[in-house]
Short mmCIF file of C-alpha atoms in Angstrom, two decimals:
data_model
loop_
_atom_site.label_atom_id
_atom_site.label_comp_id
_atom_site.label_asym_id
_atom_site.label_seq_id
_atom_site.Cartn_x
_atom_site.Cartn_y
_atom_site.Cartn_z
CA UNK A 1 8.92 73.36 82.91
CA UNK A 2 7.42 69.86 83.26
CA UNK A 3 6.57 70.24 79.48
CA UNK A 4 10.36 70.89 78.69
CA UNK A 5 10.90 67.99 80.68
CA UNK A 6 8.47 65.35 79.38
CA UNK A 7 9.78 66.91 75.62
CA UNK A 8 13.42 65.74 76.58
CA UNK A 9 12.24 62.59 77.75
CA UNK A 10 10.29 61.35 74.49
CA UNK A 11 13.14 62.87 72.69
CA UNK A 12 16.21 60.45 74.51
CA UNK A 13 13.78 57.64 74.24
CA UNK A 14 13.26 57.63 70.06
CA UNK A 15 16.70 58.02 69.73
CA UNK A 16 17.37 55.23 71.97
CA UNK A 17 15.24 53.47 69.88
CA UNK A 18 16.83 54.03 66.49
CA UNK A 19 19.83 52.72 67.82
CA UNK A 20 17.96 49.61 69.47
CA UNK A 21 16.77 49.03 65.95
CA UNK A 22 20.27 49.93 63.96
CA UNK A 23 21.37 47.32 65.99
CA UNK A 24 18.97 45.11 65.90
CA UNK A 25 18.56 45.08 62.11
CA UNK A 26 22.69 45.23 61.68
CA UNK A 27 22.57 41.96 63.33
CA UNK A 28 19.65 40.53 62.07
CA UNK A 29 21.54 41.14 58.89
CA UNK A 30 25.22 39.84 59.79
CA UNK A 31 22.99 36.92 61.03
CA UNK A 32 21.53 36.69 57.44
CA UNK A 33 24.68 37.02 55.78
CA UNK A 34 26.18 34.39 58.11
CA UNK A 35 23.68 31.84 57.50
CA UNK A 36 24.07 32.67 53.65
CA UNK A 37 27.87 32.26 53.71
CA UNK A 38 27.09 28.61 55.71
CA UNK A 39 24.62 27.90 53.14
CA UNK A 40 26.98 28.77 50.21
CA UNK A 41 29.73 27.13 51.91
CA UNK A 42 27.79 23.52 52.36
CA UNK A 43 26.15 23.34 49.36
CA UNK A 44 29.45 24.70 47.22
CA UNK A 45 29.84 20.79 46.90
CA UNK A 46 26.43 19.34 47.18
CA UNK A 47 23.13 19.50 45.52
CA UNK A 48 20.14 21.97 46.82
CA UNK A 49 17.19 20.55 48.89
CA UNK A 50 13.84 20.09 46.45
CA UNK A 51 16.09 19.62 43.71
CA UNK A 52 15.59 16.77 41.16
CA UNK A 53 15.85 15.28 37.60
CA UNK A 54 12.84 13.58 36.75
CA UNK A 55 11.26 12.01 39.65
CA UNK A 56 14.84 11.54 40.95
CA UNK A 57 15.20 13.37 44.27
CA UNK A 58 19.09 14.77 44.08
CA UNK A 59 18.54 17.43 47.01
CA UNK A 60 21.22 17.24 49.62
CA UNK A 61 23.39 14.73 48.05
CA UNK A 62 26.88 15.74 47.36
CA UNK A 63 27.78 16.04 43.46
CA UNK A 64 29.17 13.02 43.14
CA UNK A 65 26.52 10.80 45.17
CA UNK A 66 23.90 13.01 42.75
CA UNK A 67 25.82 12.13 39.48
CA UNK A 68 26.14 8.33 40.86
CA UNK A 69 22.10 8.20 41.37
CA UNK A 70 21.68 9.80 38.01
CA UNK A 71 24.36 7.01 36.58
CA UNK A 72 22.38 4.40 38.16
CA UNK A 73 18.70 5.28 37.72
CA UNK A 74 18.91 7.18 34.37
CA UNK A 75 22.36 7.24 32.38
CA UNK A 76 22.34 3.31 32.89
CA UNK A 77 18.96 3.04 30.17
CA UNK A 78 21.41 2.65 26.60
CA UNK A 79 18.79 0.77 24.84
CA UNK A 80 15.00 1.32 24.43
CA UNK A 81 12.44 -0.75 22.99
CA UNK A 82 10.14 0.38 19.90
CA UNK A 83 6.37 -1.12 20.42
CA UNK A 84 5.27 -1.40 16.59
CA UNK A 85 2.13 -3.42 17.81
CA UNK A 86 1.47 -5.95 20.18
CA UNK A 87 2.91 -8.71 18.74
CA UNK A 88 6.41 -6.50 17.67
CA UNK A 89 9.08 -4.81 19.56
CA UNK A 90 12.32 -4.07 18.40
CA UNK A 91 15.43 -3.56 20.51
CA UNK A 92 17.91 -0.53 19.28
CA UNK A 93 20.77 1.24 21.51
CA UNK A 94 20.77 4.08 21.94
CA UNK A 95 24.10 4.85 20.06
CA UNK A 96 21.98 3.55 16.36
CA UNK A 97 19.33 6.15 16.89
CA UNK A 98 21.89 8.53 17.19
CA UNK A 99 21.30 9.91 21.01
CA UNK A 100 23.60 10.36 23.98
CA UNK A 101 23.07 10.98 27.12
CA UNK A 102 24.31 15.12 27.66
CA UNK A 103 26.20 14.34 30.99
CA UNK A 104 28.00 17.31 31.03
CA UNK A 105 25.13 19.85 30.29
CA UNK A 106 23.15 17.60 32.94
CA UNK A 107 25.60 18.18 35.44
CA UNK A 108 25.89 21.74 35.35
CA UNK A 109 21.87 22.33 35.47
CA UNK A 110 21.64 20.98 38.62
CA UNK A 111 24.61 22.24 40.33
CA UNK A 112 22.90 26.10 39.41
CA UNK A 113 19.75 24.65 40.51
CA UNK A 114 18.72 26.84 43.47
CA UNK A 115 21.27 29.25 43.50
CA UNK A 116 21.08 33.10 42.43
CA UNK A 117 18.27 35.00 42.68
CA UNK A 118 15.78 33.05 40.67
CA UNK A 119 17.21 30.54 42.34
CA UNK A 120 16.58 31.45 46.14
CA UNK A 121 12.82 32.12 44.86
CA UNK A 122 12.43 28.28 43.49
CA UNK A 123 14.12 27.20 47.02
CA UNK A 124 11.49 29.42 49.10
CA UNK A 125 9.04 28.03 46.88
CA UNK A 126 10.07 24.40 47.97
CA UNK A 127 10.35 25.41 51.51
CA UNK A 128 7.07 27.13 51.70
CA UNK A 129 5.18 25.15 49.15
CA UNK A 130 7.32 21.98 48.49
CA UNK A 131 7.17 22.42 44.65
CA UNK A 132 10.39 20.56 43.27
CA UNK A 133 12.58 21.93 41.60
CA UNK A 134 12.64 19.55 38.88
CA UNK A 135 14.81 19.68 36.09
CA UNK A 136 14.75 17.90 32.64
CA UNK A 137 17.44 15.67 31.61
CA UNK A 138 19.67 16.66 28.46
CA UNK A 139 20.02 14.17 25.59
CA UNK A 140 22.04 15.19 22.58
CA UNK A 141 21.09 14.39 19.64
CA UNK A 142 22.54 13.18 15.95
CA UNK A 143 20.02 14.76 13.78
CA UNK A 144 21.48 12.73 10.87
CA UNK A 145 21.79 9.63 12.37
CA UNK A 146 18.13 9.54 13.97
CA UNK A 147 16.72 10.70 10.76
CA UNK A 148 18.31 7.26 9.26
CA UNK A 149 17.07 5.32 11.87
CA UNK A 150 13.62 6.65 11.82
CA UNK A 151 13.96 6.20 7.84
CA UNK A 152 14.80 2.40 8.00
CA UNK A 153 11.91 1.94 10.74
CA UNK A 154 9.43 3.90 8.33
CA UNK A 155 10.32 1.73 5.59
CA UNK A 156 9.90 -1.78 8.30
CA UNK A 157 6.36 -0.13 9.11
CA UNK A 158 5.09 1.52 5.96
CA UNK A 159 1.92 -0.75 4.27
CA UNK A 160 -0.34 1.03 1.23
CA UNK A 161 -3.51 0.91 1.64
CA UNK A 162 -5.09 -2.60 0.08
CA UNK A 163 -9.12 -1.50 -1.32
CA UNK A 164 -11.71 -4.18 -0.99
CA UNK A 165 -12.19 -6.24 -3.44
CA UNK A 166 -13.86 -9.09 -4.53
CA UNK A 167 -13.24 -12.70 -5.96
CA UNK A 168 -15.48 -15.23 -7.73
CA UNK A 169 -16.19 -18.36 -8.00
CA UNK A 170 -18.97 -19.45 -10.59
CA UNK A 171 -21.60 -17.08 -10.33
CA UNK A 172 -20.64 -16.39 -6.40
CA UNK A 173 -19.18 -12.62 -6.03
CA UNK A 174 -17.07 -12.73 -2.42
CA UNK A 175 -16.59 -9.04 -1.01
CA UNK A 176 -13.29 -9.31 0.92
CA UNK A 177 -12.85 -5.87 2.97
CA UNK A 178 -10.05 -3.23 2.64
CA UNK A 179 -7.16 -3.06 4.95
CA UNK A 180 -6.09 0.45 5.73
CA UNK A 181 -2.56 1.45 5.04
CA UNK A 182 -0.43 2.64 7.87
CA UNK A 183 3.04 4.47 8.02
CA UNK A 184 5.22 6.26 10.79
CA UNK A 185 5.04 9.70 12.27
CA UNK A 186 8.41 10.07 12.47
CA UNK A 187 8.32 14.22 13.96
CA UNK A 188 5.98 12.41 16.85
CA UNK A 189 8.55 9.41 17.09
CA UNK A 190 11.63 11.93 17.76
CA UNK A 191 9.29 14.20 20.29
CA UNK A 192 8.40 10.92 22.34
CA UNK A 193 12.17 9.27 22.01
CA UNK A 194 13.17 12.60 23.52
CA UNK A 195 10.39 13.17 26.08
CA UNK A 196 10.18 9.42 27.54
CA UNK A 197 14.11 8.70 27.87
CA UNK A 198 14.52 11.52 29.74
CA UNK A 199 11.76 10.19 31.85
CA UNK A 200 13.81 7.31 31.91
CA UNK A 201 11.33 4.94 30.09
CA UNK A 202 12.63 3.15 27.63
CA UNK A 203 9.69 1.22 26.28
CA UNK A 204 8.23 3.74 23.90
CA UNK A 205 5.25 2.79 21.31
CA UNK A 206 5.75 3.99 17.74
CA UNK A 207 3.30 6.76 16.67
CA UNK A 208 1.94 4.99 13.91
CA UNK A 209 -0.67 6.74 11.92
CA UNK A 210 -3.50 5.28 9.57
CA UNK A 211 -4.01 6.07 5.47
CA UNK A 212 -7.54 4.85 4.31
CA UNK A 213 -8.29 2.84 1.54
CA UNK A 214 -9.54 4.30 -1.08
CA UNK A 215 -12.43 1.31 -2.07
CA UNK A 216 -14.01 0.39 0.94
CA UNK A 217 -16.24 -3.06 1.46
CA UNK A 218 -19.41 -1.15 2.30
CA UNK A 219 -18.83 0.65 -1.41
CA UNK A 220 -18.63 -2.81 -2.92
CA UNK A 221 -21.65 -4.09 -1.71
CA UNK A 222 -23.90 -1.43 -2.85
CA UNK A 223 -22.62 -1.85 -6.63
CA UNK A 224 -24.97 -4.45 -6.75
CA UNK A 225 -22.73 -7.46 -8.13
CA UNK A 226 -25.45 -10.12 -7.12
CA UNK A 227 -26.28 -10.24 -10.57
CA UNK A 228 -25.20 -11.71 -13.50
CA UNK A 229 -25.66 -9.15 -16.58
CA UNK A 230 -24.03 -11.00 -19.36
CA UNK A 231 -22.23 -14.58 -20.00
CA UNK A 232 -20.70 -16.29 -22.62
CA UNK A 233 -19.13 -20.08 -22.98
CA UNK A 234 -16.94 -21.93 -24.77
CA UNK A 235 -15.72 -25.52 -25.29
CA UNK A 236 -11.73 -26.15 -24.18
CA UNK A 237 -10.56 -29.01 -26.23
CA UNK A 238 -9.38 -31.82 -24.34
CA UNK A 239 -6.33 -33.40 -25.19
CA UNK A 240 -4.08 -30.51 -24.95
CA UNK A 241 -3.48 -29.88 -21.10
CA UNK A 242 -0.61 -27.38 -22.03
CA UNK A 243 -3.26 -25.55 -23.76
CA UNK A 244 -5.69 -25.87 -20.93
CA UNK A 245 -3.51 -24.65 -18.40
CA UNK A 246 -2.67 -21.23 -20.98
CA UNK A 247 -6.33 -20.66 -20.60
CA UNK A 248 -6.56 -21.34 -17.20
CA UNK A 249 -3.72 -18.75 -16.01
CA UNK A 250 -4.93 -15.95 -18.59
CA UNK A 251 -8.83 -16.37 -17.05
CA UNK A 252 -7.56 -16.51 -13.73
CA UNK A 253 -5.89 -13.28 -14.17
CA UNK A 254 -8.95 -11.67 -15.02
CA UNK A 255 -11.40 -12.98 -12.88
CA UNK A 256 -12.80 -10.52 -10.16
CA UNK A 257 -11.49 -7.42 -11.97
CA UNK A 258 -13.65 -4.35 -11.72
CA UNK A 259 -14.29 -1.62 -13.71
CA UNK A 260 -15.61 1.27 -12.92
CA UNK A 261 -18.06 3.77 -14.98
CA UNK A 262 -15.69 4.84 -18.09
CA UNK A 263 -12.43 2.29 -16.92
CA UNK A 264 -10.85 0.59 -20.19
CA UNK A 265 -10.10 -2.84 -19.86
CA UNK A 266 -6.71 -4.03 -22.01
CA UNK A 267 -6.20 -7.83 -22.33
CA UNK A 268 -2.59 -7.52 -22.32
CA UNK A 269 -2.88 -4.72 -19.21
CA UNK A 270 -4.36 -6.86 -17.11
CA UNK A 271 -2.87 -10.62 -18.05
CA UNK A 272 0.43 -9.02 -19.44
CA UNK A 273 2.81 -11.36 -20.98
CA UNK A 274 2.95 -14.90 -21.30
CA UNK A 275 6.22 -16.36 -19.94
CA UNK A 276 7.69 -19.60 -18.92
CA UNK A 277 8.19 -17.69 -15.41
CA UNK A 278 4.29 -17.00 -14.92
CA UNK A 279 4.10 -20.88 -15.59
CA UNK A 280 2.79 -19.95 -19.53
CA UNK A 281 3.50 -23.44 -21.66
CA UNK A 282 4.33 -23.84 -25.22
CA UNK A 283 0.98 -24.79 -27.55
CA UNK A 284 -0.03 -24.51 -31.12
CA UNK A 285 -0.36 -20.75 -32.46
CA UNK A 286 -1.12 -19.10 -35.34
CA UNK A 287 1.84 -17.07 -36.90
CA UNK A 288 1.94 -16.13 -40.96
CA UNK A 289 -1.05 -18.35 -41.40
CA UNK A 290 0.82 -21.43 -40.01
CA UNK A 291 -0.25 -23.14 -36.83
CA UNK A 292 3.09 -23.63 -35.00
CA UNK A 293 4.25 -24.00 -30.73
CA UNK A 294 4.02 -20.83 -29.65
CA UNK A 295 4.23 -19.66 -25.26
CA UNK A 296 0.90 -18.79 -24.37
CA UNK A 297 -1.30 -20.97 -27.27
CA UNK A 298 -4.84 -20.77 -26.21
CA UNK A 299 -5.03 -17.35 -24.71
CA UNK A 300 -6.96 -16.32 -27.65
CA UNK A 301 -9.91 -18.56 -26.53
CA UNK A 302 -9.49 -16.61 -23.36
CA UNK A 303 -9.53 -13.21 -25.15
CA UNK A 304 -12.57 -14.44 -28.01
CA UNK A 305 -14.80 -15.77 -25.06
CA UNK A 306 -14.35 -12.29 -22.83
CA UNK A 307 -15.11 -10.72 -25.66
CA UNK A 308 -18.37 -11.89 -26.58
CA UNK A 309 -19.28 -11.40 -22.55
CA UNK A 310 -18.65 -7.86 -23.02
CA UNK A 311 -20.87 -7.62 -26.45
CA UNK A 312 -23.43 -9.33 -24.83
CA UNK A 313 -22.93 -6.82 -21.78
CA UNK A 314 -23.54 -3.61 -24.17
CA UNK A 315 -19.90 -2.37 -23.03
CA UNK A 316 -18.07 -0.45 -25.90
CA UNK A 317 -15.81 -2.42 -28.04
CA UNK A 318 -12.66 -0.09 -28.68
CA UNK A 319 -9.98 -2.57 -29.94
CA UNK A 320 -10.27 -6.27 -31.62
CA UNK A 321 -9.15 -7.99 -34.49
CA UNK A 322 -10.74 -11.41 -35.94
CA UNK A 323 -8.12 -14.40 -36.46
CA UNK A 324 -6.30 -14.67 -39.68
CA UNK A 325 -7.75 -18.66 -39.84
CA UNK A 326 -11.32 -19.56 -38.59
CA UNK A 327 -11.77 -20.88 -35.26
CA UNK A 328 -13.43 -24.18 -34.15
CA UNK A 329 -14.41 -23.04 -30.69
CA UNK A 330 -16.27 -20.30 -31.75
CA UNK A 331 -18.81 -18.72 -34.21
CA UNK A 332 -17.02 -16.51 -37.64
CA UNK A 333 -17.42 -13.11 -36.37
CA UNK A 334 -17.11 -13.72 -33.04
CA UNK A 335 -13.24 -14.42 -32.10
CA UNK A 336 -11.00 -11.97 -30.33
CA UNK A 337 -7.23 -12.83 -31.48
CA UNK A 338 -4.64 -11.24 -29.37
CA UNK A 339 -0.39 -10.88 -29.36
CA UNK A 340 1.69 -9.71 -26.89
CA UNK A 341 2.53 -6.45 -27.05
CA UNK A 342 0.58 -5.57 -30.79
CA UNK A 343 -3.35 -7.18 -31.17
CA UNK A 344 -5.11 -6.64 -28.09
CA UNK A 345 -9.28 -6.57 -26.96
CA UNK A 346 -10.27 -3.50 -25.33
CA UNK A 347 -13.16 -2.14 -24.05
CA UNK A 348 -14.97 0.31 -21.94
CA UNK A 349 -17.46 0.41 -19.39
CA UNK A 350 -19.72 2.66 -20.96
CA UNK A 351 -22.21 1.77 -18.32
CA UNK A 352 -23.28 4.80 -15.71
CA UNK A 353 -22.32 1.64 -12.57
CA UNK A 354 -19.69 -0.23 -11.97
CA UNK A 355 -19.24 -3.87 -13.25
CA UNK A 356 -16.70 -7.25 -12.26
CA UNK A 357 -15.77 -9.70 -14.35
CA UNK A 358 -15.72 -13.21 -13.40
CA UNK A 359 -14.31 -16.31 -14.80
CA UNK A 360 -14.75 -20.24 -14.70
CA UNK A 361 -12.82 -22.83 -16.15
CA UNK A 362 -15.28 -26.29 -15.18
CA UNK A 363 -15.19 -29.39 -17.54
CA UNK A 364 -13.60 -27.71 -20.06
CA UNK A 365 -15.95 -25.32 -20.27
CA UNK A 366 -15.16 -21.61 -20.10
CA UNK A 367 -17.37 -18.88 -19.06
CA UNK A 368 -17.43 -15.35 -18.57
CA UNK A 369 -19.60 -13.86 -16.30
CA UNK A 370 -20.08 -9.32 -15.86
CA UNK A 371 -21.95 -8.77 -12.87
CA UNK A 372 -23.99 -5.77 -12.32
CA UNK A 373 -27.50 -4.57 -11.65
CA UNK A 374 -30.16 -6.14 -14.15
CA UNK A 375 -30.02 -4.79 -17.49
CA UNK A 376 -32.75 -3.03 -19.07
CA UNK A 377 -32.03 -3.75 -22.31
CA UNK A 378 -30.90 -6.81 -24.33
CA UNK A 379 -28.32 -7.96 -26.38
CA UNK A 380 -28.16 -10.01 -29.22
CA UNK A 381 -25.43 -10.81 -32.00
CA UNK A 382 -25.98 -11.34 -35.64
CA UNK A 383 -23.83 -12.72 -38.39
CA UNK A 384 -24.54 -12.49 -41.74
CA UNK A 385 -24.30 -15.26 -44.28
CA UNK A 386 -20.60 -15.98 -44.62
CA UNK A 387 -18.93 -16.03 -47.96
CA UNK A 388 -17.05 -19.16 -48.31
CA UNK A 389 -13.81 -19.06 -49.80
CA UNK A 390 -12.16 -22.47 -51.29
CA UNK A 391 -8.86 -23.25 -50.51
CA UNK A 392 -6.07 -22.64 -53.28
CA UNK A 393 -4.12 -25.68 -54.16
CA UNK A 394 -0.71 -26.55 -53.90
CA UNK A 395 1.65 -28.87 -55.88
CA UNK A 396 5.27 -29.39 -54.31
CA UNK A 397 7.46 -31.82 -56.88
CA UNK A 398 9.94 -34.51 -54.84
CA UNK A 399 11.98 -37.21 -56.19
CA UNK A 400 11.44 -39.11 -53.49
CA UNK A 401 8.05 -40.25 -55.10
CA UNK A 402 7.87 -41.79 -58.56
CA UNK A 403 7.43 -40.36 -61.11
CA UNK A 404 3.60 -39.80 -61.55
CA UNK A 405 2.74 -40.73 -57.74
CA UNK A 406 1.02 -37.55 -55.94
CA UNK A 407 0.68 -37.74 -52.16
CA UNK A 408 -1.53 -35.62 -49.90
CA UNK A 409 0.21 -33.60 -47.33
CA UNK A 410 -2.58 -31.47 -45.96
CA UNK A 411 -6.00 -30.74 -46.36
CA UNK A 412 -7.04 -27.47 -47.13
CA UNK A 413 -9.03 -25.30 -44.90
CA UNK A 414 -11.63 -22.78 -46.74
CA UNK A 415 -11.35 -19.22 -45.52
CA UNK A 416 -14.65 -16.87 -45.19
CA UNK A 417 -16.06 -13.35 -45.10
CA UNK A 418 -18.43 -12.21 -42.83
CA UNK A 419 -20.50 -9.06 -41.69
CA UNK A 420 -21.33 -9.38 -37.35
CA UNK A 421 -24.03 -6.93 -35.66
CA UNK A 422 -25.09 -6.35 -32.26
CA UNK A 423 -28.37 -5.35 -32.18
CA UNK A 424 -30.12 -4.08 -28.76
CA UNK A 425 -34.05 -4.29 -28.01
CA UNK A 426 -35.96 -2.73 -25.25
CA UNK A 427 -38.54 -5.42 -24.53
CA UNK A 428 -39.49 -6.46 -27.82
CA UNK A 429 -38.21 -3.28 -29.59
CA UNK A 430 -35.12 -2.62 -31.24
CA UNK A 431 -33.20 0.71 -30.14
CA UNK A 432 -29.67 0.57 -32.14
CA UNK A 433 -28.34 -2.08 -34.02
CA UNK A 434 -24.46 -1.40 -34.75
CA UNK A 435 -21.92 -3.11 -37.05
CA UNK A 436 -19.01 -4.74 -34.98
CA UNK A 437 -17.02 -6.07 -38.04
CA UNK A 438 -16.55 -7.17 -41.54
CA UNK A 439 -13.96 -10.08 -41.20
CA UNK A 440 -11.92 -11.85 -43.51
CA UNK A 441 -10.45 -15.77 -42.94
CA UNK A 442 -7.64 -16.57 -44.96
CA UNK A 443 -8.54 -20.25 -46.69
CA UNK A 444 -5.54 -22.30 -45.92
CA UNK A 445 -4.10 -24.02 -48.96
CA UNK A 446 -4.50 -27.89 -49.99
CA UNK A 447 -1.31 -29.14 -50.54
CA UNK A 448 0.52 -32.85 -52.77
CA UNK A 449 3.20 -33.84 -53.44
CA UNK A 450 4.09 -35.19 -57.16
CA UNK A 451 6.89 -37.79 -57.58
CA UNK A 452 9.71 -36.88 -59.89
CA UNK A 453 11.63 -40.15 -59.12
CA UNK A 454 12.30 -42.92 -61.09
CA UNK A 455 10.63 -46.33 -60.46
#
């Protein structure tokens, strides 16, 4: 009986319970739902707590007052400035680089910010944790007009690479170093226009990257140009500055070129041609077998005094052609005519090292100078005995002489043929000897006058 009784008893009691608990969960939930209903109902119009663009804290604002901080902190930035290097900035809006603030896109991100149910997770997150709920500004983007920006400021930044190189002065070889060529990362540039504005920086530096010069200074100094493996000189006239100053401009252009193991040097490559723009003047030439003004007169010294620098270098002689009259400056055998764009002087550096060519114009005296290591070997050049040949003569009849008077108008020049060698000696031995030419100097003709006029 008391069993029956105490059975009754436990039973009233659990379901008592259940119903205690129905009710206390049904309100715990009408309590949940009311607070959720509150919630939705206050923050239908504002922004939720932990919420924020950037480091811009939006939560609890109302829209507007969010969209009016964002207008103010961020949206405000229309320009940004471009750090090319420390010295450089440059200033474009926003508008040239072809980006926009997305307002609209903006807006909407952080209105949804914190709601549904990813959304209540973030918010318990902030609550529990305080992690933000940060959100990244939207920037729209021109794709054609930033890639035209970005194109003009490539072209403002790009430099080539300059090697090192080096200049002379008498027998002085100057290594000057190489300056790296640099040019702009323009994916990086659009990434970090992107990233920073919408961090609201707007002082951004330009991702510049660096292109190497092929020839460094280091490299230079270990070719060994300290020195000199061959010279030659000649005499420059005086009394013909125009002249001078054709050979100065032609051996300036050549002085510290370098040539490396197998290069080909061209006269006309290097100096190109003479103009009255490069400053070239007008001085006696020889065209047909007449001396007459000619642009440029006097490069041929240039080209006949390099030339024998490069004989007496053992460098290969591929291209060169003797003058059609005999030259005072320099031995028969031993000139190196050229004329722009046809006879040139070529040669290679059949040397296993590199070599630089210097030049000097001093006291009207020109020299050329190849550096290099110390040769083994010398050089010397040999002419044979030249044929002379004697000048044909000329008689040219005028009336305005009497009859039987004959005048002398010029003196003839004799012309010559002649066989050239260069012969090479180890120490006191010689190892090759090698014909460089059999030329051939037109004699120029004696010419009178004879009178045909009456007394």
């Amino acid at each position: 009986m008391e069993t029956e009784i105490r059975s009754h008893k436990t039973r009233k009691f659990a379901k008592n319970w259940v119903v205690v608990s129905l009710i206390v969960i049904g309100g715990l939930i009408m309590l949940f739902l009311l607070l959720l209903g509150f919630d939705n109902l206050y923050y239908s119009k504002r922004i939720y707590p932990g919420v924020q663009v950037n480091d811009i804290p939006l939560g609890g604002l109302t829209i507007d007052a969010a969209l009016a901080e964002l207008e103010a902190r961020l949206w405000s930035a229309d320009k940004v400035e471009l750090i090319v290097a420390d010295d450089q900035t440059m200033v474009f809006p926003l508008s040239e680089l072809g980006l926009a603030w997305n307002k609209v896109k903006t807006k909407r991100e952080i209105i949804e910010a914190g709601r549904g149910w990813s959304g209540y997770r973030a918010r318990l997150d902030y609550l529990i944790h305080k992690k933000p709920l940060i959100i990244k500004p939207v920037l729209a983007v021109n794709e054609a007009k930033l890639a035209e920006a970005a194109a003009h400021l490539a072209g403002i930044i790009y430099r080539p690479p300059r090697d090192a190189y080096c200049t002379v002065e008498g027998e002085t070889v100057t290594i000057h170093s190489e300056q790296n060529g640099c040019f702009l990362k323009v994916k990086e540039l659009r990434n970090l226009l992107g990233e920073a504005l919408c961090r609201a920086e707007t002082a951004i530096t330009v991702p510049i990257g660096e292109w190497p010069a092929p020839l460094t200074a280091s490299e230079l100094k270990g070719y060994g140009f300290d020195t000199v493996m061959a010279s030659y000189t000649t005499t420059v006239a005086a009394g013909n500055p125009d002249r001078t100053e054709n050979v100065r401009l032609s051996a300036a252009a050549i002085n510290g070129y370098l040539m490396a193991p197998g290069d080909l040097f061209s006269f006309w490559a290097v100096v190109g041609e003479a103009t009255l723009e490069k400053g070239y003047r007008y001085a006696p030439v020889i065209r047909a077998g007449e001396i007459v003004p000619g642009i440029g007169g006097g490069m041929c010294q240039v080209s006949s005094t390099l030339y024998n620098a490069a004989l007496l270098a053992n460098l290969t002689i591929v291209e060169r052609y003797n003058h059609s009259l005999a030259q005072g400056y320099i031995p028969l055998g031993r000139d190196a005519t050229v004329a722009y764009p046809g006879a040139d002087i070529k040669f290679i550096n059949s040397r296993d090292h590199h070599v630089l060519i210097g030049s000097e114009l001093t006291n009207n005296k020109l020299t050329f100078r190849i550096f290099g290591p110390p040769m083994e070997e010398r050089v010397e050049i040999l002419s044979g005995k030249a044929e002379q040949i004697a000048p044909p003569v000329r008689y040219e009849k005028t009336d305005a002489l009497p009859e039987g008077v004959t005048e002398l108008v010029r003196t003839g020049v004799p012309g010559y043929r002649i066989s050239t060698w260069r012969v090479v000696y180890r120490g006191d031995t010689e190892i090759k000897r090698e014909l460089l030419s059999h030329d051939y100097y037109k004699p120029r003709e004696t010419v009178y006058r004879i009178g045909t006029g009456d007394d």
